[in-house]
């Protein structure tokens, strides 16, 4: 990380003056706690015994045989408690909140996955939890709303604007400004103002660290390729970061949605421009008037008009290659992985699987591809089955 939360020219803090003090407090607390032995031991204990780490690095032998070419391994974040990588970050930040003496956690959620992970972390750490959610999302994601409520969280429907994620973020920030003394704002991806992109990346980097030693153990060396889907970018930066200084090819897969026009996809890096969103200078999808665009992806976790600033930097330096896979490719990959390996992937990482399936046959059999399987696909059953019926 460059000074004051910049990744090259990206990142920084584009927030109202009223939030600077809170961000400074978060930054200085994190600087101390990240190296604190008792904090590290407590997080390690939770990740191991509560969340289920380490997750396996699984050799997908059937898929590899079917495709011919490079060996495909899956980093099984889908096996974590809650069914996705999000719990790594929620546990880390909830523990941070507790150590900072803030008993009230707030969060915002779109599809509800981050809200559920945060409600779980708050329940186990005995913190109060309030989740802001656009009213439209409350209706569309009723199962996750029920989960959050059962877990003891208060879900606040947001009725302003488009009644979706970006309005929920505005409400959460308003709450934080008002109640900053006792409140911790728990952000769900490596986005937002400094220090959030760094904090979330650090908590997710456990994925890449494990993957590194598992690859050495299983294959006698580092993988040739690491592939991950990119929404806000947290599962991708988590698996990429420990490999940044190695000769490993890194590929981030964005949501190509249903087409290439603005509004039909969520490919901020591949098709966006640089601009400010939610407190950071990064790549965004916006129209000619500079208004943030609507986005679309069949995978709700990828449906976001921005991306973490560190990814913008890694794109600009060329260290990571960013590509797109459309809805149809992800849906096909979902069915293929389900049938060949008996694993239902979430539609988000199904984008990364689809790219790996395209890549593997073009590579020699001694190369190794790792795909970050960021979550499980039970949540997407209805979407997939509706598509199968129509196709
Ligand atoms: C939320 C989510 C994503 C997208 O978020 P990132 O911050 O880009 O990782 C990807 N996969 C799954 C399973 C998710 O729940």
mmCIF file of C-alpha atoms and ligand atoms in Angstrom:
data_model
loop_
_atom_site.group_PDB
_atom_site.id
_atom_site.type_symbol
_atom_site.label_atom_id
_atom_site.label_comp_id
_atom_site.label_asym_id
_atom_site.label_seq_id
_atom_site.Cartn_x
_atom_site.Cartn_y
_atom_site.Cartn_z
ATOM 1 C CA UNK A 1 0.000 0.000 0.000
ATOM 2 C CA UNK A 2 1.253 3.458 -0.817
ATOM 3 C CA UNK A 3 1.051 6.296 1.669
ATOM 4 C CA UNK A 4 -2.321 7.429 3.032
ATOM 5 C CA UNK A 5 -4.295 4.659 1.471
ATOM 6 C CA UNK A 6 -3.382 5.184 -2.161
ATOM 7 C CA UNK A 7 -2.821 2.432 -4.679
ATOM 8 C CA UNK A 8 -1.010 4.474 -7.313
ATOM 9 C CA UNK A 9 -3.477 7.242 -8.051
ATOM 10 C CA UNK A 10 -6.458 5.176 -6.845
ATOM 11 C CA UNK A 11 -8.056 4.877 -3.430
ATOM 12 C CA UNK A 12 -7.903 7.726 -0.928
ATOM 13 C CA UNK A 13 -10.777 9.300 0.986
ATOM 14 C CA UNK A 14 -13.521 11.229 -0.757
ATOM 15 C CA UNK A 15 -15.860 11.662 2.193
ATOM 16 C CA UNK A 16 -17.539 14.451 4.152
ATOM 17 C CA UNK A 17 -15.366 16.125 6.793
ATOM 18 C CA UNK A 18 -17.537 14.577 9.538
ATOM 19 C CA UNK A 19 -16.210 11.100 8.730
ATOM 20 C CA UNK A 20 -12.489 11.877 8.726
ATOM 21 C CA UNK A 21 -12.118 11.548 12.482
ATOM 22 C CA UNK A 22 -13.892 8.183 12.502
ATOM 23 C CA UNK A 23 -11.698 6.906 9.654
ATOM 24 C CA UNK A 24 -8.572 8.132 11.467
ATOM 25 C CA UNK A 25 -9.663 6.318 14.633
ATOM 26 C CA UNK A 26 -10.304 3.126 12.649
ATOM 27 C CA UNK A 27 -6.937 3.396 10.925
ATOM 28 C CA UNK A 28 -4.936 3.903 14.097
ATOM 29 C CA UNK A 29 -6.798 1.154 15.997
ATOM 30 C CA UNK A 30 -6.253 -1.264 13.151
ATOM 31 C CA UNK A 31 -2.540 -0.400 12.908
ATOM 32 C CA UNK A 32 -2.128 -1.439 16.537
ATOM 33 C CA UNK A 33 -4.466 -4.467 16.596
ATOM 34 C CA UNK A 34 -3.283 -6.086 13.357
ATOM 35 C CA UNK A 35 0.014 -6.939 15.078
ATOM 36 C CA UNK A 36 -1.441 -7.576 18.523
ATOM 37 C CA UNK A 37 -0.782 -11.227 19.500
ATOM 38 C CA UNK A 38 -4.035 -11.669 21.436
ATOM 39 C CA UNK A 39 -6.117 -10.152 18.596
ATOM 40 C CA UNK A 40 -4.410 -12.417 16.075
ATOM 41 C CA UNK A 41 -4.866 -15.495 18.273
ATOM 42 C CA UNK A 42 -8.574 -14.769 18.815
ATOM 43 C CA UNK A 43 -9.200 -14.257 15.084
ATOM 44 C CA UNK A 44 -7.243 -17.396 14.265
ATOM 45 C CA UNK A 45 -9.343 -19.351 16.775
ATOM 46 C CA UNK A 46 -12.604 -18.058 15.297
ATOM 47 C CA UNK A 47 -11.521 -18.726 11.714
ATOM 48 C CA UNK A 48 -10.461 -22.265 12.550
ATOM 49 C CA UNK A 49 -13.086 -23.480 14.986
ATOM 50 C CA UNK A 50 -16.089 -21.322 14.084
ATOM 51 C CA UNK A 51 -15.759 -20.594 10.359
ATOM 52 C CA UNK A 52 -14.041 -23.845 9.355
ATOM 53 C CA UNK A 53 -10.578 -22.825 8.125
ATOM 54 C CA UNK A 54 -8.388 -23.952 6.508
ATOM 55 C CA UNK A 55 -10.573 -24.666 3.480
ATOM 56 C CA UNK A 56 -9.389 -27.459 1.171
ATOM 57 C CA UNK A 57 -7.562 -26.915 -2.106
ATOM 58 C CA UNK A 58 -9.395 -29.550 -4.132
ATOM 59 C CA UNK A 59 -8.084 -31.115 -7.331
ATOM 60 C CA UNK A 60 -11.061 -31.222 -9.717
ATOM 61 C CA UNK A 61 -9.941 -34.427 -11.465
ATOM 62 C CA UNK A 62 -13.186 -35.047 -13.359
ATOM 63 C CA UNK A 63 -13.393 -31.509 -14.694
ATOM 64 C CA UNK A 64 -9.711 -31.578 -15.642
ATOM 65 C CA UNK A 65 -10.166 -34.859 -17.516
ATOM 66 C CA UNK A 66 -13.300 -33.625 -19.258
ATOM 67 C CA UNK A 67 -11.602 -30.460 -20.521
ATOM 68 C CA UNK A 68 -8.118 -31.819 -21.272
ATOM 69 C CA UNK A 69 -5.155 -29.515 -20.593
ATOM 70 C CA UNK A 70 -4.122 -27.763 -17.402
ATOM 71 C CA UNK A 71 -4.976 -29.184 -13.978
ATOM 72 C CA UNK A 72 -7.824 -27.344 -12.279
ATOM 73 C CA UNK A 73 -7.881 -26.904 -8.501
ATOM 74 C CA UNK A 74 -10.679 -25.260 -6.512
ATOM 75 C CA UNK A 75 -10.083 -23.251 -3.339
ATOM 76 C CA UNK A 76 -13.150 -24.300 -1.385
ATOM 77 C CA UNK A 77 -14.369 -21.115 0.305
ATOM 78 C CA UNK A 78 -17.874 -22.476 -0.319
ATOM 79 C CA UNK A 79 -17.316 -24.834 2.623
ATOM 80 C CA UNK A 80 -17.031 -22.028 5.170
ATOM 81 C CA UNK A 81 -19.729 -21.326 7.747
ATOM 82 C CA UNK A 82 -22.402 -19.288 5.965
ATOM 83 C CA UNK A 83 -21.338 -20.667 2.603
ATOM 84 C CA UNK A 84 -18.939 -17.988 1.340
ATOM 85 C CA UNK A 85 -15.688 -16.123 1.924
ATOM 86 C CA UNK A 86 -17.557 -13.153 3.422
ATOM 87 C CA UNK A 87 -17.315 -14.576 6.953
ATOM 88 C CA UNK A 88 -13.486 -14.067 6.905
ATOM 89 C CA UNK A 89 -13.993 -10.311 6.710
ATOM 90 C CA UNK A 90 -17.056 -10.071 8.938
ATOM 91 C CA UNK A 91 -15.335 -11.948 11.774
ATOM 92 C CA UNK A 92 -12.162 -9.863 11.433
ATOM 93 C CA UNK A 93 -13.968 -6.537 11.501
ATOM 94 C CA UNK A 94 -16.469 -7.555 14.201
ATOM 95 C CA UNK A 95 -13.523 -8.489 16.400
ATOM 96 C CA UNK A 96 -11.944 -5.137 15.556
ATOM 97 C CA UNK A 97 -15.178 -3.382 16.601
ATOM 98 C CA UNK A 98 -15.212 -5.231 19.897
ATOM 99 C CA UNK A 99 -11.584 -4.384 20.643
ATOM 100 C CA UNK A 100 -12.295 -0.730 19.785
ATOM 101 C CA UNK A 101 -15.043 -0.778 22.422
ATOM 102 C CA UNK A 102 -17.869 -0.302 19.915
ATOM 103 C CA UNK A 103 -20.759 -2.581 20.800
ATOM 104 C CA UNK A 104 -22.999 -1.474 17.951
ATOM 105 C CA UNK A 105 -22.230 -2.696 14.434
ATOM 106 C CA UNK A 106 -23.961 -1.384 11.331
ATOM 107 C CA UNK A 107 -23.687 -2.728 7.806
ATOM 108 C CA UNK A 108 -25.386 -2.430 4.461
ATOM 109 C CA UNK A 109 -26.246 -5.286 2.167
ATOM 110 C CA UNK A 110 -27.541 -5.743 -1.359
ATOM 111 C CA UNK A 111 -28.296 -9.396 -1.969
ATOM 112 C CA UNK A 112 -28.111 -10.051 1.769
ATOM 113 C CA UNK A 113 -25.025 -12.286 1.874
ATOM 114 C CA UNK A 114 -22.877 -9.712 3.650
ATOM 115 C CA UNK A 115 -25.743 -8.914 6.014
ATOM 116 C CA UNK A 116 -26.031 -12.572 6.999
ATOM 117 C CA UNK A 117 -22.265 -12.994 7.499
ATOM 118 C CA UNK A 118 -22.184 -9.852 9.650
ATOM 119 C CA UNK A 119 -25.238 -10.935 11.683
ATOM 120 C CA UNK A 120 -23.464 -14.256 12.390
ATOM 121 C CA UNK A 121 -20.229 -12.544 13.451
ATOM 122 C CA UNK A 122 -22.135 -10.144 15.706
ATOM 123 C CA UNK A 123 -24.124 -12.983 17.287
ATOM 124 C CA UNK A 124 -21.020 -14.993 18.145
ATOM 125 C CA UNK A 125 -19.166 -11.918 19.439
ATOM 126 C CA UNK A 126 -22.179 -10.568 21.327
ATOM 127 C CA UNK A 127 -22.491 -7.266 19.433
ATOM 128 C CA UNK A 128 -25.675 -5.514 18.382
ATOM 129 C CA UNK A 129 -26.221 -5.508 14.630
ATOM 130 C CA UNK A 130 -28.231 -3.187 12.375
ATOM 131 C CA UNK A 131 -28.337 -3.884 8.640
ATOM 132 C CA UNK A 132 -29.515 -1.340 6.065
ATOM 133 C CA UNK A 133 -31.074 -2.832 2.982
ATOM 134 C CA UNK A 134 -32.914 -1.263 0.034
ATOM 135 C CA UNK A 135 -36.643 -1.975 0.188
ATOM 136 C CA UNK A 136 -36.549 -3.650 -3.223
ATOM 137 C CA UNK A 137 -33.754 -5.941 -2.046
ATOM 138 C CA UNK A 138 -35.704 -6.741 1.140
ATOM 139 C CA UNK A 139 -38.517 -8.021 -1.079
ATOM 140 C CA UNK A 140 -36.252 -9.870 -3.528
ATOM 141 C CA UNK A 141 -34.055 -11.512 -0.868
ATOM 142 C CA UNK A 142 -36.607 -12.464 1.752
ATOM 143 C CA UNK A 143 -34.780 -15.655 2.813
ATOM 144 C CA UNK A 144 -31.693 -13.678 3.816
ATOM 145 C CA UNK A 145 -33.847 -11.110 5.628
ATOM 146 C CA UNK A 146 -35.365 -13.952 7.661
ATOM 147 C CA UNK A 147 -31.902 -15.354 8.438
ATOM 148 C CA UNK A 148 -30.628 -11.962 9.625
ATOM 149 C CA UNK A 149 -33.645 -11.452 11.891
ATOM 150 C CA UNK A 150 -33.331 -14.927 13.402
ATOM 151 C CA UNK A 151 -29.662 -14.179 14.039
ATOM 152 C CA UNK A 152 -30.752 -11.179 16.096
ATOM 153 C CA UNK A 153 -30.033 -8.365 13.625
ATOM 154 C CA UNK A 154 -32.334 -5.439 13.005
ATOM 155 C CA UNK A 155 -33.011 -5.048 9.283
ATOM 156 C CA UNK A 156 -33.865 -1.491 8.234
ATOM 157 C CA UNK A 157 -35.563 -1.202 4.817
ATOM 158 C CA UNK A 158 -34.392 1.891 2.903
ATOM 159 C CA UNK A 159 -37.130 3.598 0.910
ATOM 160 C CA UNK A 160 -35.152 6.425 -0.724
ATOM 161 C CA UNK A 161 -33.799 6.592 -4.289
ATOM 162 C CA UNK A 162 -33.804 3.331 -6.232
ATOM 163 C CA UNK A 163 -34.415 1.381 -2.971
ATOM 164 C CA UNK A 164 -31.292 -0.737 -3.607
ATOM 165 C CA UNK A 165 -27.691 -1.111 -2.398
ATOM 166 C CA UNK A 166 -26.434 2.406 -3.086
ATOM 167 C CA UNK A 167 -29.305 3.944 -1.118
ATOM 168 C CA UNK A 168 -28.623 1.492 1.723
ATOM 169 C CA UNK A 169 -24.981 2.646 1.741
ATOM 170 C CA UNK A 170 -26.071 6.293 2.025
ATOM 171 C CA UNK A 171 -28.326 5.443 4.989
ATOM 172 C CA UNK A 172 -25.572 3.445 6.718
ATOM 173 C CA UNK A 173 -23.168 6.367 6.353
ATOM 174 C CA UNK A 174 -25.803 8.747 7.745
ATOM 175 C CA UNK A 175 -26.214 6.466 10.766
ATOM 176 C CA UNK A 176 -22.440 6.260 11.255
ATOM 177 C CA UNK A 177 -22.002 10.047 11.211
ATOM 178 C CA UNK A 178 -24.785 10.423 13.779
ATOM 179 C CA UNK A 179 -23.731 7.639 16.178
ATOM 180 C CA UNK A 180 -20.011 7.443 15.549
ATOM 181 C CA UNK A 181 -18.956 7.227 19.204
ATOM 182 C CA UNK A 182 -20.500 3.808 19.828
ATOM 183 C CA UNK A 183 -20.864 2.523 16.274
ATOM 184 C CA UNK A 184 -18.628 0.460 13.992
ATOM 185 C CA UNK A 185 -19.411 0.476 10.258
ATOM 186 C CA UNK A 186 -18.619 -2.997 8.889
ATOM 187 C CA UNK A 187 -17.985 -2.766 5.133
ATOM 188 C CA UNK A 188 -18.403 -5.926 3.067
ATOM 189 C CA UNK A 189 -15.837 -5.623 0.284
ATOM 190 C CA UNK A 190 -12.468 -3.993 -0.444
ATOM 191 C CA UNK A 191 -14.200 -0.743 -1.447
ATOM 192 C CA UNK A 192 -14.901 2.591 0.241
ATOM 193 C CA UNK A 193 -12.528 5.149 1.775
ATOM 194 C CA UNK A 194 -9.139 4.319 3.294
ATOM 195 C CA UNK A 195 -8.531 2.253 5.430
ATOM 196 C CA UNK A 196 -11.358 -0.132 4.409
ATOM 197 C CA UNK A 197 -9.814 -1.503 1.174
ATOM 198 C CA UNK A 198 -6.661 -2.423 3.105
ATOM 199 C CA UNK A 199 -8.467 -3.890 6.119
ATOM 200 C CA UNK A 200 -10.761 -6.064 3.998
ATOM 201 C CA UNK A 201 -7.856 -7.203 1.817
ATOM 202 C CA UNK A 202 -5.814 -8.173 4.876
ATOM 203 C CA UNK A 203 -8.672 -10.194 6.390
ATOM 204 C CA UNK A 204 -9.318 -11.982 3.076
ATOM 205 C CA UNK A 205 -5.626 -12.660 2.347
ATOM 206 C CA UNK A 206 -5.851 -15.769 4.510
ATOM 207 C CA UNK A 207 -7.300 -17.395 1.359
ATOM 208 C CA UNK A 208 -4.151 -16.759 -0.692
ATOM 209 C CA UNK A 209 -1.756 -17.632 2.145
ATOM 210 C CA UNK A 210 -3.394 -21.025 2.643
ATOM 211 C CA UNK A 211 -3.599 -21.590 -1.101
ATOM 212 C CA UNK A 212 0.130 -20.943 -1.453
ATOM 213 C CA UNK A 213 1.230 -23.539 1.049
ATOM 214 C CA UNK A 214 -1.395 -26.043 -0.120
ATOM 215 C CA UNK A 215 -0.212 -25.718 -3.741
ATOM 216 C CA UNK A 216 3.376 -26.313 -2.658
ATOM 217 C CA UNK A 217 2.298 -29.354 -0.673
ATOM 218 C CA UNK A 218 0.113 -30.851 -3.436
ATOM 219 C CA UNK A 219 1.969 -29.837 -6.596
ATOM 220 C CA UNK A 220 5.462 -29.072 -5.320
ATOM 221 C CA UNK A 221 5.302 -25.432 -6.363
ATOM 222 C CA UNK A 222 3.173 -22.364 -6.963
ATOM 223 C CA UNK A 223 0.227 -22.504 -9.364
ATOM 224 C CA UNK A 224 0.687 -21.056 -12.865
ATOM 225 C CA UNK A 225 -2.683 -19.309 -12.826
ATOM 226 C CA UNK A 226 -5.019 -17.988 -10.133
ATOM 227 C CA UNK A 227 -8.514 -16.977 -11.241
ATOM 228 C CA UNK A 228 -11.238 -15.267 -9.193
ATOM 229 C CA UNK A 229 -14.493 -13.411 -9.809
ATOM 230 C CA UNK A 230 -14.614 -9.667 -9.103
ATOM 231 C CA UNK A 231 -17.634 -7.853 -7.687
ATOM 232 C CA UNK A 232 -16.252 -5.355 -5.188
ATOM 233 C CA UNK A 233 -13.145 -7.516 -5.430
ATOM 234 C CA UNK A 234 -12.603 -8.949 -1.929
ATOM 235 C CA UNK A 235 -12.364 -12.668 -2.683
ATOM 236 C CA UNK A 236 -10.121 -11.869 -5.653
ATOM 237 C CA UNK A 237 -7.727 -9.566 -3.785
ATOM 238 C CA UNK A 238 -7.687 -12.091 -0.925
ATOM 239 C CA UNK A 239 -6.410 -14.913 -3.108
ATOM 240 C CA UNK A 240 -4.249 -12.681 -5.367
ATOM 241 C CA UNK A 241 -2.422 -10.636 -2.771
ATOM 242 C CA UNK A 242 0.019 -13.263 -1.438
ATOM 243 C CA UNK A 243 1.009 -14.045 -5.073
ATOM 244 C CA UNK A 244 1.602 -10.483 -6.308
ATOM 245 C CA UNK A 245 5.395 -10.776 -6.188
ATOM 246 C CA UNK A 246 5.527 -14.243 -7.759
ATOM 247 C CA UNK A 247 5.532 -15.366 -11.399
ATOM 248 C CA UNK A 248 1.875 -16.423 -11.147
ATOM 249 C CA UNK A 249 -0.643 -15.222 -13.748
ATOM 250 C CA UNK A 250 -3.624 -13.589 -12.051
ATOM 251 C CA UNK A 251 -7.002 -13.173 -13.752
ATOM 252 C CA UNK A 252 -10.038 -11.314 -12.383
ATOM 253 C CA UNK A 253 -13.372 -12.166 -13.972
ATOM 254 C CA UNK A 254 -16.083 -9.506 -14.052
ATOM 255 C CA UNK A 255 -19.779 -9.888 -14.780
ATOM 256 C CA UNK A 256 -20.408 -9.495 -18.515
ATOM 257 C CA UNK A 257 -24.145 -9.711 -17.779
ATOM 258 C CA UNK A 258 -26.511 -9.915 -20.729
ATOM 259 C CA UNK A 259 -24.659 -7.620 -23.160
ATOM 260 C CA UNK A 260 -22.100 -4.880 -23.727
ATOM 261 C CA UNK A 261 -24.317 -1.808 -23.371
ATOM 262 C CA UNK A 262 -24.241 0.304 -20.217
ATOM 263 C CA UNK A 263 -26.842 -1.164 -17.872
ATOM 264 C CA UNK A 264 -26.472 -4.704 -19.199
ATOM 265 C CA UNK A 265 -23.338 -5.688 -17.258
ATOM 266 C CA UNK A 266 -21.270 -4.898 -14.133
ATOM 267 C CA UNK A 267 -17.776 -4.807 -15.682
ATOM 268 C CA UNK A 268 -16.376 -1.691 -13.984
ATOM 269 C CA UNK A 269 -12.724 -2.447 -14.795
ATOM 270 C CA UNK A 270 -13.200 -3.778 -18.305
ATOM 271 C CA UNK A 271 -15.720 -1.187 -19.476
ATOM 272 C CA UNK A 272 -15.738 1.637 -16.909
ATOM 273 C CA UNK A 273 -13.899 4.922 -16.489
ATOM 274 C CA UNK A 274 -12.032 6.344 -13.522
ATOM 275 C CA UNK A 275 -14.131 8.276 -11.047
ATOM 276 C CA UNK A 276 -15.229 8.488 -7.426
ATOM 277 C CA UNK A 277 -17.682 6.079 -5.832
ATOM 278 C CA UNK A 278 -18.455 5.502 -2.153
ATOM 279 C CA UNK A 279 -15.447 7.431 -0.937
ATOM 280 C CA UNK A 280 -12.710 6.072 -3.206
ATOM 281 C CA UNK A 281 -11.149 7.012 -6.530
ATOM 282 C CA UNK A 282 -11.474 3.898 -8.675
ATOM 283 C CA UNK A 283 -13.115 2.524 -11.816
ATOM 284 C CA UNK A 284 -16.856 3.110 -12.089
ATOM 285 C CA UNK A 285 -19.681 2.596 -14.532
ATOM 286 C CA UNK A 286 -21.324 5.912 -15.309
ATOM 287 C CA UNK A 287 -23.333 7.538 -18.080
ATOM 288 C CA UNK A 288 -22.319 10.546 -20.223
ATOM 289 C CA UNK A 289 -23.559 12.964 -17.559
ATOM 290 C CA UNK A 290 -21.369 11.343 -14.915
ATOM 291 C CA UNK A 291 -24.318 9.657 -13.169
ATOM 292 C CA UNK A 292 -23.566 6.214 -11.717
ATOM 293 C CA UNK A 293 -25.110 3.669 -14.071
ATOM 294 C CA UNK A 294 -27.528 0.851 -13.375
ATOM 295 C CA UNK A 295 -25.842 -2.551 -13.570
ATOM 296 C CA UNK A 296 -26.911 -6.096 -14.256
ATOM 297 C CA UNK A 297 -25.581 -9.542 -13.480
ATOM 298 C CA UNK A 298 -27.320 -12.863 -12.922
ATOM 299 C CA UNK A 299 -24.978 -13.140 -9.894
ATOM 300 C CA UNK A 300 -26.253 -10.685 -7.263
ATOM 301 C CA UNK A 301 -22.838 -10.422 -5.559
ATOM 302 C CA UNK A 302 -21.235 -9.075 -8.741
ATOM 303 C CA UNK A 303 -23.932 -6.500 -9.424
ATOM 304 C CA UNK A 304 -22.078 -3.331 -8.302
ATOM 305 C CA UNK A 305 -21.110 -0.256 -10.406
ATOM 306 C CA UNK A 306 -17.643 0.140 -8.833
ATOM 307 C CA UNK A 307 -14.677 -1.953 -7.722
ATOM 308 C CA UNK A 308 -11.989 -1.846 -5.035
ATOM 309 C CA UNK A 309 -9.264 0.744 -5.773
ATOM 310 C CA UNK A 310 -6.442 -1.781 -5.471
ATOM 311 C CA UNK A 311 -7.893 -3.638 -8.465
ATOM 312 C CA UNK A 312 -7.942 -0.372 -10.449
ATOM 313 C CA UNK A 313 -4.236 -0.056 -9.684
ATOM 314 C CA UNK A 314 -3.484 -3.703 -10.554
ATOM 315 C CA UNK A 315 -5.279 -3.223 -13.861
ATOM 316 C CA UNK A 316 -3.372 -0.051 -14.631
ATOM 317 C CA UNK A 317 0.015 -1.636 -13.865
ATOM 318 C CA UNK A 318 -0.938 -4.723 -15.882
ATOM 319 C CA UNK A 319 -0.147 -7.084 -12.981
ATOM 320 C CA UNK A 320 -3.638 -8.583 -13.088
ATOM 321 C CA UNK A 321 -5.601 -9.259 -16.258
ATOM 322 C CA UNK A 322 -9.342 -8.522 -16.071
ATOM 323 C CA UNK A 323 -11.803 -10.250 -18.371
ATOM 324 C CA UNK A 324 -15.586 -10.647 -18.574
ATOM 325 C CA UNK A 325 -17.871 -13.673 -18.690
ATOM 326 C CA UNK A 326 -21.547 -13.241 -19.539
ATOM 327 C CA UNK A 327 -24.551 -14.614 -17.606
ATOM 328 C CA UNK A 328 -24.957 -17.554 -19.977
ATOM 329 C CA UNK A 329 -21.322 -18.640 -19.538
ATOM 330 C CA UNK A 330 -21.693 -18.597 -15.752
ATOM 331 C CA UNK A 331 -24.960 -20.556 -15.843
ATOM 332 C CA UNK A 332 -23.401 -23.211 -18.077
ATOM 333 C CA UNK A 333 -20.367 -23.452 -15.795
ATOM 334 C CA UNK A 334 -22.694 -23.868 -12.794
ATOM 335 C CA UNK A 335 -24.331 -26.892 -14.440
ATOM 336 C CA UNK A 336 -21.018 -28.365 -15.609
ATOM 337 C CA UNK A 337 -19.323 -28.172 -12.212
ATOM 338 C CA UNK A 338 -22.434 -29.527 -10.495
ATOM 339 C CA UNK A 339 -22.553 -32.576 -12.765
ATOM 340 C CA UNK A 340 -18.838 -33.330 -13.084
ATOM 341 C CA UNK A 341 -17.736 -32.729 -9.492
ATOM 342 C CA UNK A 342 -20.944 -32.756 -7.433
ATOM 343 C CA UNK A 343 -20.277 -29.194 -6.304
ATOM 344 C CA UNK A 344 -22.883 -26.436 -6.680
ATOM 345 C CA UNK A 345 -20.921 -23.186 -7.074
ATOM 346 C CA UNK A 346 -22.449 -19.778 -6.381
ATOM 347 C CA UNK A 347 -23.160 -17.922 -9.634
ATOM 348 C CA UNK A 348 -20.432 -15.390 -8.742
ATOM 349 C CA UNK A 349 -17.497 -17.857 -8.830
ATOM 350 C CA UNK A 350 -19.241 -19.705 -11.685
ATOM 351 C CA UNK A 351 -17.939 -16.755 -13.770
ATOM 352 C CA UNK A 352 -14.386 -17.687 -12.773
ATOM 353 C CA UNK A 353 -15.049 -21.391 -13.422
ATOM 354 C CA UNK A 354 -16.322 -20.508 -16.900
ATOM 355 C CA UNK A 355 -13.113 -18.637 -17.706
ATOM 356 C CA UNK A 356 -10.983 -21.518 -16.383
ATOM 357 C CA UNK A 357 -12.956 -23.948 -18.550
ATOM 358 C CA UNK A 358 -12.153 -21.838 -21.578
ATOM 359 C CA UNK A 359 -8.481 -21.497 -20.646
ATOM 360 C CA UNK A 360 -7.558 -25.025 -19.499
ATOM 361 C CA UNK A 361 -7.767 -26.848 -22.876
ATOM 362 C CA UNK A 362 -5.314 -24.328 -24.419
ATOM 363 C CA UNK A 363 -2.621 -25.100 -21.810
ATOM 364 C CA UNK A 364 -0.214 -28.042 -21.373
ATOM 365 C CA UNK A 365 -1.144 -30.761 -18.879
ATOM 366 C CA UNK A 366 1.597 -29.854 -16.411
ATOM 367 C CA UNK A 367 0.248 -26.342 -15.770
ATOM 368 C CA UNK A 368 -1.886 -25.681 -12.701
ATOM 369 C CA UNK A 369 -4.914 -23.389 -12.498
ATOM 370 C CA UNK A 370 -6.471 -22.461 -9.147
ATOM 371 C CA UNK A 371 -10.000 -21.061 -9.151
ATOM 372 C CA UNK A 372 -11.295 -19.354 -6.037
ATOM 373 C CA UNK A 373 -14.662 -20.992 -5.371
ATOM 374 C CA UNK A 374 -15.875 -18.071 -3.269
ATOM 375 C CA UNK A 375 -19.256 -19.494 -2.280
ATOM 376 C CA UNK A 376 -21.813 -22.261 -2.628
ATOM 377 C CA UNK A 377 -24.688 -22.213 -5.065
ATOM 378 C CA UNK A 378 -27.752 -23.230 -3.063
ATOM 379 C CA UNK A 379 -28.822 -19.576 -2.935
ATOM 380 C CA UNK A 380 -28.999 -19.510 -6.747
ATOM 381 C CA UNK A 381 -31.109 -22.638 -7.308
ATOM 382 C CA UNK A 382 -34.269 -20.804 -8.381
ATOM 383 C CA UNK A 383 -32.386 -18.586 -10.840
ATOM 384 C CA UNK A 384 -30.594 -21.555 -12.383
ATOM 385 C CA UNK A 385 -33.700 -23.730 -12.628
ATOM 386 C CA UNK A 386 -35.733 -20.928 -14.223
ATOM 387 C CA UNK A 387 -32.981 -20.535 -16.831
ATOM 388 C CA UNK A 388 -32.799 -24.289 -17.468
ATOM 389 C CA UNK A 389 -36.564 -24.376 -18.102
ATOM 390 C CA UNK A 390 -36.398 -21.546 -20.595
ATOM 391 C CA UNK A 391 -33.229 -22.686 -22.397
HETATM 392 C C1 LIG B 1 -20.434 -11.270 -2.344
HETATM 393 C C2 LIG B 1 -19.859 -12.367 -3.135
HETATM 394 C C3 LIG B 1 -18.935 -12.132 -4.171
HETATM 395 C C4 LIG B 1 -18.537 -10.759 -4.625
HETATM 396 O O1 LIG B 1 -17.841 -10.000 -3.702
HETATM 397 P P1 LIG B 1 -16.261 -9.742 -3.785
HETATM 398 O O2 LIG B 1 -16.027 -8.661 -2.815
HETATM 399 O O3 LIG B 1 -15.961 -9.340 -5.224
HETATM 400 O O4 LIG B 1 -15.595 -11.005 -3.441
HETATM 401 C C5 LIG B 1 -18.366 -13.224 -4.806
HETATM 402 N N1 LIG B 1 -18.724 -14.489 -4.481
HETATM 403 C C6 LIG B 1 -19.621 -14.753 -3.518
HETATM 404 C C7 LIG B 1 -19.967 -16.166 -3.219
HETATM 405 C C8 LIG B 1 -20.221 -13.706 -2.814
HETATM 406 O O5 LIG B 1 -21.127 -13.981 -1.843
#
